[in-house]
Coordinates of C-alpha atoms in Angstrom, one line a residue:
M1 CA 103.3 61.3 -10.7
N2 CA 102.2 57.8 -9.5
K3 CA 101.6 58.8 -5.9
R4 CA 99.1 61.5 -7.4
I5 CA 97.8 59.2 -9.2
L6 CA 96.8 56.8 -6.0
F7 CA 96.1 59.5 -3.9
A8 CA 93.5 60.6 -6.6
I9 CA 92.0 57.2 -7.0
I10 CA 91.6 56.4 -3.3
F11 CA 90.3 60.2 -2.8
V12 CA 87.3 59.0 -5.7
L13 CA 86.6 56.1 -3.7
L14 CA 86.6 57.3 -0.4
F15 CA 84.1 59.8 -1.8
A16 CA 81.9 57.5 -3.5
V17 CA 81.9 55.5 -0.7
G18 CA 80.5 58.2 1.3
I19 CA 77.7 59.3 -1.1
I20 CA 76.8 55.3 -1.2
I21 CA 76.8 55.6 3.2
W22 CA 74.5 58.9 2.8
F23 CA 72.0 57.5 0.3
F24 CA 71.1 54.3 2.5
F25 CA 71.3 55.5 5.7
Y26 CA 70.6 59.2 6.1
S27 CA 68.6 60.4 2.8
E28 CA 65.4 61.0 3.1
K29 CA 62.9 58.0 0.8
K30 CA 61.0 58.7 -2.0
S31 CA 58.7 56.9 -4.1
S32 CA 57.7 57.6 -7.6
P33 CA 54.7 56.7 -9.4
T34 CA 54.6 53.5 -11.4
L35 CA 52.2 52.6 -14.3
G36 CA 50.3 50.5 -11.8
E37 CA 49.2 52.5 -9.3
T38 CA 46.0 53.9 -8.3
T39 CA 45.6 57.4 -9.0
N40 CA 42.5 59.8 -7.9
P41 CA 40.2 60.7 -11.3
L42 CA 38.9 63.6 -9.5
L43 CA 41.1 66.8 -10.7
L44 CA 40.7 68.7 -7.2
D45 CA 41.0 71.7 -9.1
N46 CA 37.2 70.8 -10.3
I47 CA 35.5 70.1 -6.6
P48 CA 34.5 72.7 -4.4
K49 CA 36.5 73.7 -1.8
R50 CA 33.9 71.7 1.1
F51 CA 34.4 68.8 -0.7
Q52 CA 38.1 67.9 -1.3
F53 CA 38.5 66.7 2.4
I54 CA 37.3 63.2 1.0
F55 CA 40.7 63.2 -1.0
N56 CA 43.0 63.9 1.7
K57 CA 46.6 62.3 0.2
E58 CA 47.5 61.7 4.2
D59 CA 44.5 59.8 5.4
A60 CA 43.4 58.0 2.1
P61 CA 43.8 54.5 2.3
V62 CA 46.0 53.0 -0.5
S63 CA 45.1 50.5 -2.5
T64 CA 47.0 48.0 -3.6
S65 CA 47.2 46.0 -6.7
I66 CA 45.8 42.6 -6.3
T67 CA 41.9 42.7 -7.3
E68 CA 41.4 39.3 -6.6
V69 CA 41.7 37.4 -3.2
T70 CA 40.3 34.1 -2.5
L71 CA 38.3 33.1 0.4
P72 CA 38.7 30.1 2.4
T73 CA 36.6 26.8 1.7
P74 CA 33.0 28.6 1.8
Q75 CA 30.7 27.5 4.2
A76 CA 27.0 27.8 5.0
L77 CA 28.0 31.3 6.7
T78 CA 30.6 33.0 5.6
E79 CA 32.7 36.5 6.7
I80 CA 32.7 38.2 3.1
W81 CA 34.5 41.7 4.4
N82 CA 35.9 41.9 7.9
K83 CA 36.0 45.9 7.6
P84 CA 33.3 48.2 7.8
A85 CA 30.6 47.4 4.9
T86 CA 27.6 49.1 3.2
G87 CA 25.7 48.6 -0.3
Q88 CA 25.4 44.9 -0.6
T89 CA 23.5 44.0 -3.7
F90 CA 23.1 41.0 -5.4
I91 CA 23.6 41.5 -9.5
E92 CA 22.4 38.6 -11.9
K93 CA 25.7 38.8 -15.1
S94 CA 25.1 37.0 -17.9
I95 CA 28.5 34.1 -18.6
T96 CA 29.7 32.1 -21.2
K97 CA 29.7 28.9 -18.9
E98 CA 31.8 25.4 -20.5
I99 CA 29.6 22.3 -19.3
D100 CA 30.2 18.2 -19.8
A101 CA 28.3 17.1 -22.3
T102 CA 28.4 14.2 -24.9
S103 CA 28.0 13.7 -28.5
T104 CA 27.2 10.9 -30.8
V105 CA 29.9 9.9 -33.8
G106 CA 28.4 7.8 -35.9
T107 CA 27.5 4.6 -33.1
T108 CA 29.8 6.3 -30.6
T109 CA 29.0 8.2 -28.0
V110 CA 32.3 10.3 -26.8
S111 CA 32.4 13.1 -23.6
I112 CA 32.8 17.1 -25.3
K113 CA 33.0 19.9 -23.5
K114 CA 30.2 22.3 -24.5
L115 CA 30.2 26.3 -24.1
I116 CA 26.6 27.9 -22.6
R117 CA 25.0 31.1 -22.0
A118 CA 24.1 31.0 -18.0
T119 CA 23.6 33.7 -15.2
S120 CA 25.8 34.3 -12.3
T121 CA 25.0 35.8 -8.9
V122 CA 28.0 38.4 -7.7
L123 CA 27.0 40.0 -4.2
M124 CA 28.5 44.0 -4.7
F125 CA 29.3 46.1 -1.4
V126 CA 31.8 49.3 -0.9
D127 CA 34.0 49.3 1.7
R128 CA 33.4 52.4 4.1
I129 CA 36.8 53.2 4.8
S130 CA 38.0 53.4 1.2
G131 CA 34.3 54.0 -0.4
H132 CA 36.3 51.1 -3.2
I133 CA 33.6 48.8 -4.7
Y134 CA 34.2 45.1 -4.5
S135 CA 32.8 42.4 -5.6
Y136 CA 31.8 38.6 -4.5
N137 CA 31.3 36.0 -6.6
R138 CA 30.2 32.7 -4.6
E139 CA 31.5 29.9 -7.7
T140 CA 34.7 30.9 -7.8
N141 CA 35.2 31.9 -3.8
T142 CA 36.7 35.5 -5.1
I143 CA 36.4 38.8 -4.3
L144 CA 37.3 41.6 -7.1
H145 CA 38.6 45.1 -6.3
V146 CA 35.9 46.8 -8.9
S147 CA 36.9 50.3 -8.3
N148 CA 39.6 52.7 -6.6
T149 CA 37.9 55.6 -6.5
T150 CA 39.3 56.7 -2.7
I151 CA 36.1 58.7 -0.9
P152 CA 37.0 57.8 3.1
G153 CA 34.5 57.6 5.6
I154 CA 31.3 56.2 3.5
Y155 CA 28.0 57.1 5.7
D156 CA 26.3 54.5 3.4
A157 CA 26.1 53.5 0.0
Y158 CA 23.0 52.3 -2.8
I159 CA 24.3 50.5 -6.0
F160 CA 21.4 50.2 -8.3
D161 CA 20.9 49.8 -12.7
N162 CA 22.5 46.4 -12.9
G163 CA 25.3 46.9 -10.5
T164 CA 26.4 49.9 -13.2
R165 CA 26.0 53.1 -11.0
V166 CA 26.1 54.0 -7.6
V167 CA 25.3 56.4 -4.8
M168 CA 27.3 56.7 -1.9
R169 CA 27.0 59.3 0.8
Y170 CA 29.9 60.2 3.4
E171 CA 29.9 63.4 6.2
D172 CA 31.1 66.9 5.8
K173 CA 32.7 67.0 8.9
D174 CA 33.4 70.9 8.6
R175 CA 29.4 71.8 7.8
K176 CA 28.4 68.4 9.9
I177 CA 25.7 67.5 7.0
I178 CA 25.8 64.4 5.2
V179 CA 26.6 64.7 1.1
G180 CA 26.4 62.3 -2.3
V181 CA 27.6 61.6 -5.0
L182 CA 26.3 59.8 -8.1
A183 CA 29.1 57.9 -10.3
T184 CA 29.5 55.3 -12.8
I185 CA 30.8 51.7 -11.8
P186 CA 33.9 50.6 -14.3
Q187 CA 32.5 47.1 -15.8
I188 CA 35.5 44.9 -15.5
G189 CA 37.0 41.9 -15.9
E190 CA 38.3 39.0 -13.7
K191 CA 41.9 40.1 -14.5
D192 CA 41.7 43.7 -15.0
Q193 CA 43.4 46.1 -12.1
A194 CA 40.5 48.2 -10.4
R195 CA 39.7 51.1 -12.2
Q196 CA 38.3 55.0 -11.4
L197 CA 34.4 55.6 -10.7
E198 CA 33.5 57.7 -14.0
G199 CA 30.9 60.5 -14.6
V200 CA 31.1 61.4 -10.7
T201 CA 28.2 64.1 -9.9
Y202 CA 27.6 65.7 -6.7
L203 CA 23.9 65.7 -5.2
P204 CA 22.4 68.7 -3.7
A205 CA 23.5 69.1 0.2
Q206 CA 21.1 67.3 2.6
V207 CA 20.2 64.2 0.8
T208 CA 18.7 62.5 3.8
S209 CA 17.1 59.0 2.1
V210 CA 17.7 57.2 -0.4
A211 CA 15.9 54.1 -1.3
V212 CA 16.4 51.5 -4.6
S213 CA 13.4 49.3 -5.8
K214 CA 14.0 45.5 -5.4
N215 CA 14.9 44.9 -9.5
K216 CA 17.4 47.8 -8.9
K217 CA 16.1 49.5 -11.5
L218 CA 15.0 52.7 -9.8
L219 CA 16.7 54.9 -7.2
S220 CA 15.1 57.8 -5.5
Y221 CA 16.8 60.5 -3.0
L222 CA 15.3 63.2 -0.5
V223 CA 16.6 66.4 -0.4
T224 CA 15.8 69.0 2.7
G225 CA 15.5 72.4 3.1
D226 CA 14.3 74.9 5.6
S227 CA 10.7 74.9 3.2
G228 CA 10.5 71.4 3.5
G229 CA 11.8 68.6 1.2
S230 CA 11.8 67.4 -2.6
I231 CA 11.8 63.9 -3.6
Y232 CA 14.0 62.7 -7.2
T233 CA 14.4 59.6 -9.3
V234 CA 17.6 59.3 -10.8
T235 CA 16.8 58.8 -14.6
K236 CA 19.6 58.0 -17.7
N237 CA 19.8 62.0 -18.1
G238 CA 19.4 63.4 -14.5
A239 CA 16.9 63.6 -11.8
D240 CA 13.1 63.7 -12.0
L241 CA 11.0 66.0 -9.3
I242 CA 8.5 64.1 -8.8
A243 CA 7.0 65.0 -5.4
K244 CA 7.3 68.1 -2.7
T245 CA 6.4 67.5 0.9
P246 CA 6.4 70.8 3.7
F247 CA 8.1 67.8 6.1
R248 CA 11.2 67.2 6.3
E249 CA 11.7 63.7 8.5
W250 CA 11.0 60.9 5.9
A251 CA 12.0 57.9 4.8
L252 CA 12.1 56.2 1.4
S253 CA 11.2 52.4 0.5
Y254 CA 10.0 50.9 -2.5
G255 CA 7.5 48.4 -2.6
G256 CA 7.9 47.2 -6.4
D257 CA 8.1 50.1 -8.7
T258 CA 6.2 52.2 -6.4
L259 CA 7.8 54.5 -3.6
Y260 CA 6.9 54.9 -0.2
A261 CA 7.6 57.4 2.3
T262 CA 7.6 56.6 6.0
T263 CA 7.9 59.0 8.7
K264 CA 11.1 58.7 10.9
P265 CA 10.2 56.3 13.2
S266 CA 10.3 56.9 16.7
A267 CA 8.7 55.6 19.6
Y268 CA 7.4 59.1 21.2
M269 CA 5.6 60.1 18.1
V270 CA 2.9 58.9 16.2
G271 CA 4.0 57.6 12.3
Q272 CA 2.3 57.0 9.1
T273 CA 3.4 55.7 5.6
A274 CA 2.1 57.5 2.2
K275 CA 2.5 56.4 -1.3
L276 CA 3.5 59.1 -3.2
P277 CA 4.0 61.0 -5.1
S278 CA 0.0 61.5 -4.2
F279 CA 1.0 61.1 -0.2
E280 CA -2.2 58.9 0.0
F281 CA -1.5 57.4 3.5
V282 CA -1.9 53.3 3.3
I283 CA -0.7 52.9 7.3
T284 CA -1.2 55.5 10.0
G285 CA -1.1 55.6 13.6
K286 CA 1.3 53.6 15.1
T287 CA 3.9 54.9 17.4
G288 CA 7.5 53.8 16.1
L289 CA 6.4 52.9 12.9
M290 CA 9.0 51.4 10.8
S291 CA 7.9 50.0 7.2
N292 CA 9.1 47.7 4.3
P293 CA 7.4 47.1 1.4
S294 CA 7.0 44.1 -0.8
Q295 CA 7.0 43.9 -4.3
N296 CA 3.3 42.8 -4.4
G297 CA 1.8 45.3 -1.5
V298 CA 1.9 43.8 1.5
F299 CA 4.1 45.9 4.2
L300 CA 6.1 44.6 6.8
N301 CA 6.0 46.8 9.8
S302 CA 7.0 47.1 13.5
M303 CA 6.2 49.9 16.0
W304 CA 6.4 50.8 20.0
S305 CA 3.0 50.0 21.8
S306 CA 2.6 50.6 25.6
S307 CA 2.9 46.7 25.7
G308 CA 6.4 46.7 23.9
L309 CA 7.7 46.0 20.6
K310 CA 5.1 44.6 17.9
T311 CA 5.6 43.2 14.4
F312 CA 2.7 43.0 11.7
L313 CA 1.7 42.6 8.4
S314 CA -0.5 45.1 6.4
I315 CA -2.5 43.6 3.5
S316 CA -4.9 45.9 1.6
G317 CA -5.2 47.7 5.0
N318 CA -5.9 44.7 7.2
Q319 CA -3.0 44.2 9.7
V320 CA -2.2 40.9 11.4
V321 CA 0.2 40.8 14.1
L322 CA 2.8 37.8 13.6
P323 CA 3.9 35.9 16.5
I324 CA 8.0 37.3 15.9
L325 CA 9.4 40.6 18.0
T326 CA 11.6 42.5 15.9
L327 CA 12.0 45.3 13.7
A328 CA 11.1 45.8 10.5
S329 CA 14.2 47.4 9.1
K330 CA 15.9 43.7 10.2
C331 CA 14.2 42.0 7.7
G332 CA 14.5 41.0 3.9
W333 CA 11.9 40.2 1.5
G334 CA 12.9 37.5 -0.6
S335 CA 11.1 36.1 -4.3
G336 CA 7.6 34.7 -3.4
V337 CA 5.8 35.1 -0.4
Y338 CA 8.9 34.3 2.3
L339 CA 10.1 37.1 4.5
V340 CA 14.0 36.5 6.1
C341 CA 14.1 38.6 9.5
A342 CA 16.8 38.9 12.2
V343 CA 14.8 37.7 15.4
P344 CA 16.0 38.5 19.0
K345 CA 16.6 35.6 21.2
E346 CA 15.0 37.9 23.7
I347 CA 13.8 41.6 24.2
P348 CA 13.6 42.0 28.1
S349 CA 11.5 45.0 28.9
Q350 CA 14.0 46.5 31.6
D351 CA 16.3 49.0 30.3
V352 CA 14.6 49.6 27.2
E353 CA 12.6 52.8 27.3
G354 CA 11.8 52.9 23.3
L355 CA 12.2 50.6 19.8
P356 CA 13.5 51.6 17.6
D357 CA 15.7 55.1 19.3
D358 CA 17.5 52.6 22.0
W359 CA 18.8 50.2 19.0
F360 CA 19.2 53.3 16.8
Q361 CA 21.3 55.4 19.3
G362 CA 23.3 51.9 20.2
R363 CA 22.1 51.4 24.2
Y364 CA 20.7 48.3 23.7
S365 CA 22.1 45.8 21.2
F366 CA 20.0 42.5 19.8
D367 CA 21.5 38.9 19.8
D368 CA 19.8 37.4 16.8
D369 CA 18.7 34.2 14.5
L370 CA 17.2 34.0 11.3
M371 CA 13.6 33.2 10.6
L372 CA 11.6 32.4 7.6
V373 CA 8.4 34.1 7.7
D374 CA 5.6 32.8 5.3
I375 CA 3.5 35.6 4.4
K376 CA 0.7 33.4 3.4
T377 CA -0.1 31.3 6.2
L378 CA 1.8 33.4 9.0
D379 CA 4.1 30.4 9.6
V380 CA 7.3 31.1 11.3
L381 CA 10.5 28.7 10.4
P382 CA 13.6 28.3 12.0
L383 CA 16.0 29.0 8.8
Y384 CA 19.4 29.6 10.9
Y385 CA 20.9 30.1 14.8
F386 CA 24.6 31.4 15.2
D387 CA 27.0 29.4 16.7
T388 CA 27.1 30.5 20.1
T389 CA 30.0 28.7 21.2
K390 CA 32.3 31.0 19.2
K391 CA 30.7 33.6 21.9
I392 CA 30.1 36.5 19.8
S393 CA 26.5 37.7 18.8
F394 CA 25.0 39.0 15.5
D395 CA 23.0 41.8 15.4
V396 CA 21.8 42.0 11.9
H397 CA 20.6 44.9 9.8
T398 CA 20.2 45.6 6.0
I399 CA 19.5 41.7 4.5
S400 CA 19.7 41.6 1.3
V401 CA 18.4 38.4 -0.6
S402 CA 19.8 37.1 -3.9
F403 CA 16.7 36.7 -6.5
D404 CA 16.4 33.1 -6.4
N405 CA 16.6 33.4 -2.2
T406 CA 19.6 31.4 -2.3
F407 CA 21.8 33.8 -0.9
I408 CA 21.2 36.1 1.9
A409 CA 23.7 39.0 2.9
F410 CA 23.4 41.6 5.6
N411 CA 25.9 43.4 8.0
R412 CA 26.9 42.8 11.5
K413 CA 26.0 46.0 13.4
Q414 CA 28.4 45.1 16.4
N415 CA 31.3 46.1 13.5
S416 CA 29.4 46.6 10.1
S417 CA 31.1 43.4 8.8
L418 CA 29.6 42.1 5.8
W419 CA 28.3 38.4 5.7
L420 CA 26.7 35.8 3.5
L421 CA 24.5 33.0 4.1
D422 CA 24.4 30.4 1.7
T423 CA 21.0 28.3 2.2
N424 CA 22.0 25.5 0.2
L425 CA 25.0 24.6 2.4
I426 CA 22.9 24.9 6.0
H427 CA 21.7 21.7 5.9
N428 CA 26.0 20.4 6.3
E429 CA 26.0 21.9 9.7

């Protein structure tokens, strides 16, 4: 009887050991969802089939549970995001700040801590690979993960309404068109986990141009079709149609609260800029025309002439050629009378047939430095020379300047990475 019990015990033990060996070495590993795992807020059943590819679970990047990342000690020039980024926008946020102060108690002065209301400048941007939204706080030198709705392959993005809403465009590879989505950005604290986008809606197909006003309150977009184009401005309740045109090739831009449309730039076509909704021409007859309007009605323009690239200002219909050669899209308006421009060290005439075509199509790349342009005196002042000893060049585009002109954010075209220049620290280098 004892031998039977012993054999039974040995059999059970061997069986248990076999199960353990099979579990650890031969079974297929499966992960179960956790409460902290990123979830997809958009139910696939409710999305048209042509949009469902953006939520392909096999290809979609996976966000981590880390929402705040501290960067190395800030320098004058800091790489904020080493992956493709878009939509960089400076937002002013109200904060409660603790400062050192003094108070008098009787005849004694004592040091105290005092809470005050202040504003903080935050740089918001979108990761083009995942479609996630992030914000960078210069004061704490940290990057906060804001949204975790995964939309792979973002083409461009536009953050507006003081950082509360976003338009993102991506490529529908099946239909070979660019599709846009409009969503509300979640408002989170520094210690909160990233959350899903809210109120996601799809813009009409064939949104070919988007523009945001300098104060980030207005956003407009152009929808094209067989009969021409329709231009809409986003409101709290939807989108209002503001103009129609029989032409489709327009690039939108804002000067203050006024919307302008410029024909798509090409060195082989005469271009013009029109004021909307009347389509009254303000600049005409310029080949390769690019227009970059300011808050107060001054236009920075570039064109491709018989003698090469020209950069000029248009003020009340009068045009003044600047002593720099660059594309208008490589400049950004600051507050006041200053303009920040990425100016190429040289523009060789050989191998360049026409700008901006060669630059857009990647046949030519610039090696830039940053300059300040005073539009009243037309003085051009050096702002920042990139370090050539690191053997990397900066072909700068999409410059955004903070409200107080302290920070300048831009993309490096070679890899679409996002950089920040702190003008307060330039003198330290």
